[in-house]
Amino acid sequence: MKSAAKAPRRNALWAPLSPAMTAGIVIVFLAIVIAIRPQWFATHDPELFDYDALLVGPSVKHWFGTDSFGRDIYSRVIWAFRVDLQMAVFATVFSVIFGTVMGALVGFFGGILDTVVGRVIDVIVIFPFLVLIIAIVALLGPGLINMYIAMTAVGWVFYCRLMRAEIRVQKNLDYAAAARGLGYSNLRIVVRHLMPNAMTPVLIYWMTDMALAVLLGSSLGYLGLGAQPPEAEWGVLIADGKNYIETAWWMSVFPGVAILLLGLGLSLLSDGLAEYFNRQEHA
């Protein structure tokens, strides 16, 4: 009887991945490989000027064409994976850490801490997200580090609200009451028992947030507030090509396609994780 009771859960754990999650894993894995070893995929030096090949369209020699300095667009798009994937991680990971910890504490203890943090969150969410990010980066100065600071200063509130809601549910379940009955400390109950069971929606949202971070980071790069030229970054590449959109469309189109593909991969991975965790919960 014991073995039979566990069979459905084992089948759920080892069931084939959904097409969405499979596609997301493949896209994100390839993006990580390219970001780690861009020299394996690039065909030219991304910073090499070739004044004999200015604004050349896609060809056998230059797959994605060249820019106004003769630099190979394909190689610059490949090297930009490193910067844009870095943005996806570092623009969100500190928000995840701080937001989940703060949300866990607020959700478990409540009281005055809940009130204070709740008011801080209310003040932050009053302002449009993008406008607030741009304002903070403009105040601190352009660059990736300041962009990460701005996105962390704003982004943590969403993780805090997610974790707070989940902890408030989890702490009233039987296993939490059993842990209190065994005399476990509050810190142990929160860290060892409540947080692991409340992390599912946070992880799912993190994947989606990484996709949004790529879009936002590229937008800031386009506006001159994120990565700075001559660094290869998709938003910077699109900005470089905006004045040539009618005569050299490839300068902006191919970096835009790269943004779309990475964002799609992260979104598919998020949807796949949501389906996977939902299958586990109902096993």
Coordinates of C-alpha atoms in Angstrom, one line a residue:
M1 CA 0.0 0.0 0.0
K2 CA 2.8 2.4 0.8
S3 CA 4.5 1.8 -2.5
A4 CA 1.3 2.2 -4.4
A5 CA 0.6 5.5 -2.7
K6 CA 3.9 6.9 -3.8
A7 CA 3.6 5.7 -7.4
P8 CA 1.6 8.7 -8.8
R9 CA 4.1 11.2 -7.3
R10 CA 7.0 9.2 -8.8
N11 CA 5.3 9.2 -12.2
A12 CA 4.7 13.0 -11.9
L13 CA 8.3 13.6 -11.1
W14 CA 9.6 11.6 -14.0
A15 CA 7.0 12.5 -16.6
P16 CA 8.2 13.9 -19.9
L17 CA 8.8 17.6 -19.9
S18 CA 6.2 19.7 -21.7
P19 CA 7.1 21.1 -25.1
A20 CA 7.2 24.7 -23.7
M21 CA 9.7 23.8 -20.9
T22 CA 11.8 21.7 -23.4
A23 CA 12.0 24.7 -25.8
G24 CA 12.7 27.1 -22.9
I25 CA 15.5 24.8 -21.6
V26 CA 17.1 24.5 -25.0
I27 CA 17.0 28.2 -25.7
V28 CA 18.3 29.3 -22.3
F29 CA 21.0 26.6 -22.4
L30 CA 22.3 27.7 -25.8
A31 CA 22.2 31.3 -24.6
I32 CA 24.4 30.4 -21.5
V33 CA 26.8 28.4 -23.7
I34 CA 27.1 31.4 -26.1
A35 CA 27.6 33.8 -23.2
I36 CA 30.3 31.7 -21.6
R37 CA 32.2 31.0 -24.9
P38 CA 31.2 33.7 -27.5
Q39 CA 34.5 33.1 -29.3
W40 CA 33.3 29.7 -30.3
F41 CA 30.4 31.2 -32.3
A42 CA 31.6 34.6 -33.5
T43 CA 33.2 34.8 -36.9
H44 CA 34.9 38.2 -36.5
D45 CA 36.4 40.4 -33.8
P46 CA 33.3 42.4 -32.6
E47 CA 35.4 45.6 -32.2
L48 CA 37.3 45.4 -35.4
F49 CA 36.8 48.3 -37.8
D50 CA 36.7 47.5 -41.5
Y51 CA 36.4 50.7 -43.5
D52 CA 36.2 48.6 -46.7
A53 CA 33.0 47.1 -45.6
L54 CA 30.8 49.9 -44.2
L55 CA 27.1 49.2 -44.0
V56 CA 27.4 46.0 -46.0
G57 CA 24.2 43.9 -46.0
P58 CA 24.0 40.3 -44.9
S59 CA 26.3 38.1 -47.0
V60 CA 28.4 34.9 -46.8
K61 CA 31.2 36.9 -45.2
H62 CA 29.1 39.0 -42.9
W63 CA 26.0 36.9 -42.0
F64 CA 24.1 39.8 -40.3
G65 CA 25.8 42.6 -42.3
T66 CA 28.1 45.3 -40.9
D67 CA 27.5 48.6 -39.2
S68 CA 28.7 52.2 -40.0
F69 CA 32.2 51.3 -38.8
G70 CA 32.4 48.1 -40.7
R71 CA 32.0 45.9 -37.6
D72 CA 30.4 42.5 -38.0
I73 CA 26.9 42.6 -36.6
Y74 CA 26.6 38.8 -36.2
S75 CA 29.7 38.8 -34.0
R76 CA 28.5 41.8 -32.0
V77 CA 25.1 40.1 -31.4
I78 CA 26.9 36.9 -30.3
W79 CA 29.2 38.8 -27.8
A80 CA 26.2 40.8 -26.6
F81 CA 24.8 37.5 -25.1
R82 CA 27.3 37.8 -22.4
V83 CA 26.2 41.3 -21.3
D84 CA 22.5 40.7 -21.7
L85 CA 22.4 37.4 -19.9
Q86 CA 24.5 39.1 -17.2
M87 CA 21.8 41.8 -17.0
A88 CA 19.1 39.1 -16.7
V89 CA 20.9 37.6 -13.7
F90 CA 22.3 40.5 -11.8
A91 CA 19.4 42.8 -12.3
T92 CA 17.1 40.3 -10.5
V93 CA 19.1 38.0 -8.2
F94 CA 19.6 40.7 -5.5
S95 CA 15.9 41.5 -5.7
V96 CA 15.1 37.8 -5.2
I97 CA 17.4 37.4 -2.2
F98 CA 16.4 40.6 -0.4
G99 CA 12.7 40.4 -1.3
T100 CA 12.2 36.8 -0.3
V101 CA 14.0 37.2 3.0
M102 CA 12.1 40.3 3.8
G103 CA 8.8 38.8 2.7
A104 CA 9.4 35.7 4.8
L105 CA 10.1 37.8 8.0
V106 CA 7.1 40.0 7.4
G107 CA 4.8 37.1 6.6
F108 CA 5.8 35.2 9.7
F109 CA 6.1 37.9 12.3
G110 CA 3.6 40.4 11.0
G111 CA 2.9 43.3 13.5
I112 CA 4.7 46.6 13.2
L113 CA 7.2 45.1 10.8
D114 CA 4.4 44.2 8.4
T115 CA 3.0 47.7 8.7
V116 CA 6.3 49.5 8.0
V117 CA 7.3 47.3 5.1
G118 CA 3.8 47.5 3.7
R119 CA 3.9 51.3 3.6
V120 CA 7.3 51.2 1.9
I121 CA 6.0 48.9 -0.7
D122 CA 2.9 51.1 -1.2
V123 CA 5.1 54.1 -1.8
I124 CA 7.3 52.3 -4.4
V125 CA 4.4 50.8 -6.4
I126 CA 2.7 54.2 -6.7
F127 CA 5.2 55.2 -9.3
P128 CA 5.4 53.5 -12.8
F129 CA 8.1 50.9 -12.7
L130 CA 10.0 52.0 -15.8
V131 CA 9.8 55.7 -14.9
L132 CA 11.2 55.0 -11.4
I133 CA 14.1 52.9 -12.8
I134 CA 15.0 55.6 -15.3
A135 CA 14.9 58.3 -12.6
I136 CA 17.2 56.4 -10.3
V137 CA 19.7 55.5 -13.1
A138 CA 19.6 59.2 -14.3
L139 CA 20.3 60.3 -10.7
L140 CA 23.2 57.8 -10.1
G141 CA 24.6 58.0 -13.7
P142 CA 24.6 55.6 -16.7
G143 CA 26.2 52.2 -16.5
L144 CA 25.4 48.6 -15.7
I145 CA 26.2 48.8 -12.0
N146 CA 23.9 51.7 -11.4
M147 CA 21.2 49.9 -13.5
Y148 CA 21.5 46.9 -11.2
I149 CA 21.2 49.1 -8.1
A150 CA 18.1 50.8 -9.5
M151 CA 16.4 47.6 -10.5
T152 CA 17.1 46.0 -7.1
A153 CA 15.8 49.1 -5.3
V154 CA 12.5 48.7 -7.1
G155 CA 12.2 45.0 -8.0
W156 CA 12.5 43.5 -4.5
V157 CA 8.9 44.6 -3.6
F158 CA 7.3 42.1 -6.0
Y159 CA 9.2 39.2 -4.4
C160 CA 8.5 40.5 -1.0
R161 CA 4.7 40.5 -1.7
L162 CA 4.8 37.0 -3.2
M163 CA 6.8 35.5 -0.3
R164 CA 4.7 37.3 2.4
A165 CA 1.5 35.9 0.9
E166 CA 2.9 32.4 0.7
I167 CA 4.4 32.4 4.2
R168 CA 1.1 33.6 5.7
V169 CA -0.6 30.5 4.2
Q170 CA 2.2 28.1 5.0
K171 CA 2.5 29.1 8.7
N172 CA -1.1 28.0 9.4
L173 CA -0.6 24.5 8.0
D174 CA -0.3 21.4 10.1
Y175 CA 3.5 20.9 9.5
A176 CA 4.2 24.4 10.8
A177 CA 2.2 23.7 13.9
A178 CA 4.0 20.5 14.4
A179 CA 7.4 22.3 14.1
R180 CA 6.3 24.8 16.8
G181 CA 5.1 21.9 19.0
L182 CA 8.5 20.3 18.8
G183 CA 10.0 23.5 20.1
Y184 CA 11.9 24.6 17.0
S185 CA 13.0 28.2 17.0
N186 CA 11.2 30.7 14.8
L187 CA 14.3 31.1 12.6
R188 CA 14.5 27.4 12.0
I189 CA 10.8 27.2 11.2
V190 CA 11.1 30.0 8.7
V191 CA 14.3 29.0 7.0
R192 CA 14.1 25.2 7.2
H193 CA 10.4 24.6 6.8
L194 CA 8.3 27.6 5.5
M195 CA 10.6 29.1 2.9
P196 CA 11.3 25.9 1.0
N197 CA 7.6 25.3 0.7
A198 CA 6.9 28.9 -0.3
M199 CA 9.5 29.3 -3.0
T200 CA 7.6 27.8 -6.0
P201 CA 5.8 31.0 -7.1
V202 CA 9.0 33.0 -6.4
L203 CA 11.1 30.8 -8.7
I204 CA 8.4 30.9 -11.4
Y205 CA 8.2 34.7 -11.2
W206 CA 12.0 35.0 -11.3
M207 CA 12.2 33.4 -14.7
T208 CA 9.6 35.8 -16.0
D209 CA 11.4 38.7 -14.3
M210 CA 14.6 37.8 -16.0
A211 CA 12.9 38.1 -19.4
L212 CA 11.6 41.5 -18.3
A213 CA 15.1 42.4 -17.1
V214 CA 16.5 41.7 -20.6
L215 CA 13.9 43.9 -22.2
L216 CA 14.4 46.7 -19.6
G217 CA 18.2 46.5 -19.7
S218 CA 18.1 46.7 -23.5
S219 CA 15.7 49.7 -23.3
L220 CA 18.0 51.5 -20.9
G221 CA 20.9 50.7 -23.3
Y222 CA 19.0 52.1 -26.1
L223 CA 18.4 55.3 -24.1
G224 CA 22.1 55.5 -23.2
L225 CA 21.5 54.7 -19.5
G226 CA 22.6 51.1 -19.4
A227 CA 25.6 49.5 -21.1
Q228 CA 27.8 52.1 -22.8
P229 CA 29.3 52.1 -26.3
P230 CA 31.4 50.6 -27.7
E231 CA 30.3 47.6 -25.6
A232 CA 28.3 45.1 -27.5
E233 CA 24.8 45.0 -26.0
W234 CA 21.5 44.5 -27.9
G235 CA 19.9 47.8 -26.9
V236 CA 23.1 49.7 -27.8
L237 CA 23.2 47.9 -31.1
I238 CA 19.6 48.9 -31.9
A239 CA 20.4 52.5 -30.9
D240 CA 23.4 52.5 -33.2
G241 CA 21.2 51.4 -36.1
K242 CA 18.2 53.7 -35.5
N243 CA 19.5 56.3 -37.9
Y244 CA 20.1 53.7 -40.6
I245 CA 16.8 51.8 -40.3
E246 CA 15.8 52.6 -43.9
T247 CA 19.1 51.9 -45.5
A248 CA 20.7 49.4 -43.1
W249 CA 17.8 47.6 -41.4
W250 CA 20.0 44.7 -40.3
M251 CA 21.8 46.9 -37.7
S252 CA 18.6 47.0 -35.6
V253 CA 16.6 44.0 -36.7
F254 CA 19.0 41.2 -35.7
P255 CA 19.7 42.5 -32.2
G256 CA 16.0 42.8 -31.8
V257 CA 15.5 39.2 -32.8
A258 CA 18.1 38.1 -30.2
I259 CA 16.2 40.0 -27.5
L260 CA 13.0 38.3 -28.6
L261 CA 14.5 34.8 -28.6
L262 CA 16.1 35.1 -25.2
G263 CA 12.9 36.6 -23.7
L264 CA 10.9 33.9 -25.3
G265 CA 13.2 31.2 -23.9
L266 CA 12.9 32.6 -20.4
S267 CA 9.1 32.9 -20.6
L268 CA 8.7 29.4 -21.9
L269 CA 10.9 28.1 -19.1
S270 CA 8.7 30.0 -16.6
D271 CA 5.6 28.5 -18.0
G272 CA 7.1 25.1 -18.0
L273 CA 8.2 25.4 -14.4
A274 CA 4.7 26.5 -13.4
E275 CA 3.2 23.4 -15.1
Y276 CA 5.9 21.1 -13.6
F277 CA 5.3 22.3 -10.0
N278 CA 1.6 22.2 -10.5
R279 CA 1.9 18.6 -11.6
Q280 CA 3.9 17.8 -8.4
E281 CA 1.4 19.4 -6.1
H282 CA -1.5 17.4 -7.6
A283 CA 0.4 14.1 -7.7

